[in-house]
């Protein structure tokens, strides 16, 4: 186990290293978001939540406890999850979305070699790829992010539209079984797909508002969008500092909505669905570890990652009585089509997608 947290303090890093080693969680992301107000980092708060949530028996109840125990003993399958979805057994589904869910919309993911966003930033001569989302670097050299944001800004004519994966989340919302969608994406496609505002947590912020980067000012920046779409560096009308859309850079606090909802949501969650993410950036990467120990988890992704990979190794090497995880390898759109076919939701998915595509 190793830990490299450039934004976290040594005490926090040591605590995480000790805790993850003793609990055999086995996977610690290489990046995290930074220190919040009062000198307490997001990772500090996440650690305490993680340790308290893991101590619970966990997993919201969907009824039919004997049936659930049989599933746990025999191991979860895609078919068993689909069957229970078709019977409305899951009432509090939590979805975690990553950049892979938006690839078919023409947006690159972050880390795929050759095509990922970080690989395409070489022309900007960044000191390291993630610097484009580093607040201190942005204050010194905002132009690389300005050019990137010009391409990514949601809602432009001819711009990206929601994918089948986004429409699937909207369908879960329509079926009244979605507790929350935690998206790491800043492309706004969940909103365009029609996911309800109260069901959506944009963990890394959004482009819907902009503000000054000066902590002493933080004024709303009404001209930020127009400036960036004109390839101009946006400046604050009040203090002259650079402004930016309210997406979360490394070193910034996550939205309060995330901090307010996450603990109760992982406790209530009776099915976790993870779509298209490398599970590298904390604290969102920790969500699969925080749901109840008997909560079934479905990963639709090109690779087995994060706590899913760790738990697969543990079940294979040490047993443990059951496997609660299902890994559907491949692209997100193909995965949601497969599960909707098993449930009998193919037509519902097509109707939901046609309305927003």
Short mmCIF file of N, CA, C and O in Angstrom, two decimals, residues 14 43 59 67 72 93 95 149 153-154 190 227 235 246 252 264 280-281 312 342 350:
data_model
loop_
_atom_site.label_atom_id
_atom_site.label_comp_id
_atom_site.label_asym_id
_atom_site.label_seq_id
_atom_site.Cartn_x
_atom_site.Cartn_y
_atom_site.Cartn_z
N UNK A 14 -0.65 9.70 7.04
CA UNK A 14 -0.25 8.60 7.91
C UNK A 14 -1.48 7.85 8.43
O UNK A 14 -1.48 6.62 8.51
N UNK A 43 -10.27 15.32 3.12
CA UNK A 43 -9.87 13.95 3.39
C UNK A 43 -10.01 13.63 4.87
O UNK A 43 -10.36 12.51 5.24
N UNK A 59 -26.20 -1.20 4.27
CA UNK A 59 -27.05 -1.63 3.18
C UNK A 59 -28.51 -1.44 3.52
O UNK A 59 -29.04 -2.09 4.40
N UNK A 67 -34.20 -14.31 0.87
CA UNK A 67 -33.80 -14.32 -0.53
C UNK A 67 -32.47 -13.60 -0.72
O UNK A 67 -31.59 -14.07 -1.46
N UNK A 72 -26.40 -13.57 -1.45
CA UNK A 72 -25.07 -13.25 -0.93
C UNK A 72 -24.20 -14.52 -0.85
O UNK A 72 -23.03 -14.52 -1.20
N UNK A 93 -31.14 3.30 -4.89
CA UNK A 93 -29.95 3.06 -5.72
C UNK A 93 -29.08 4.31 -5.74
O UNK A 93 -29.56 5.43 -5.95
N UNK A 95 -25.84 5.90 -7.73
CA UNK A 95 -25.04 5.80 -8.94
C UNK A 95 -23.84 6.72 -8.80
O UNK A 95 -23.96 7.86 -8.37
N UNK A 149 -11.70 24.74 -21.33
CA UNK A 149 -13.08 25.05 -20.94
C UNK A 149 -13.90 25.51 -22.12
O UNK A 149 -15.11 25.24 -22.20
N UNK A 153 -17.40 23.54 -22.51
CA UNK A 153 -18.53 24.27 -21.92
C UNK A 153 -19.86 23.67 -22.40
O UNK A 153 -20.12 23.61 -23.60
N UNK A 154 -20.70 23.22 -21.47
CA UNK A 154 -21.94 22.52 -21.86
C UNK A 154 -22.95 23.45 -22.52
O UNK A 154 -22.95 24.66 -22.32
N UNK A 190 -25.78 15.01 -17.17
CA UNK A 190 -26.83 14.48 -16.30
C UNK A 190 -28.02 15.44 -16.24
O UNK A 190 -29.18 15.03 -16.29
N UNK A 227 -16.18 35.46 -21.83
CA UNK A 227 -14.74 35.63 -22.02
C UNK A 227 -14.09 34.32 -22.44
O UNK A 227 -13.26 34.28 -23.36
N UNK A 235 -11.54 38.05 -15.91
CA UNK A 235 -11.10 38.75 -14.70
C UNK A 235 -12.30 39.29 -13.94
O UNK A 235 -13.34 39.61 -14.53
N UNK A 246 -17.49 27.44 -11.62
CA UNK A 246 -17.47 26.82 -10.28
C UNK A 246 -17.32 25.31 -10.36
O UNK A 246 -18.09 24.54 -9.77
N UNK A 252 -9.38 22.64 -3.83
CA UNK A 252 -10.63 23.31 -3.46
C UNK A 252 -11.56 22.35 -2.73
O UNK A 252 -11.47 21.13 -2.88
N UNK A 264 -25.56 9.76 4.91
CA UNK A 264 -26.86 9.11 4.95
C UNK A 264 -27.11 8.28 3.70
O UNK A 264 -27.71 7.21 3.76
N UNK A 280 -9.96 7.04 -8.97
CA UNK A 280 -8.65 7.50 -8.53
C UNK A 280 -8.71 8.76 -7.68
O UNK A 280 -7.76 9.05 -6.97
N UNK A 281 -9.78 9.53 -7.79
CA UNK A 281 -9.81 10.83 -7.11
C UNK A 281 -10.73 10.76 -5.89
O UNK A 281 -11.92 10.50 -6.00
N UNK A 312 -12.30 -8.23 -5.09
CA UNK A 312 -12.17 -9.42 -5.94
C UNK A 312 -10.97 -10.26 -5.53
O UNK A 312 -11.03 -11.49 -5.49
N UNK A 342 -32.17 -7.34 -19.84
CA UNK A 342 -32.47 -8.35 -18.83
C UNK A 342 -33.67 -7.96 -17.98
O UNK A 342 -34.48 -8.81 -17.59
N UNK A 350 -34.98 3.45 -24.55
CA UNK A 350 -34.96 4.10 -25.86
C UNK A 350 -35.82 5.37 -25.85
O UNK A 350 -35.44 6.39 -26.45
#
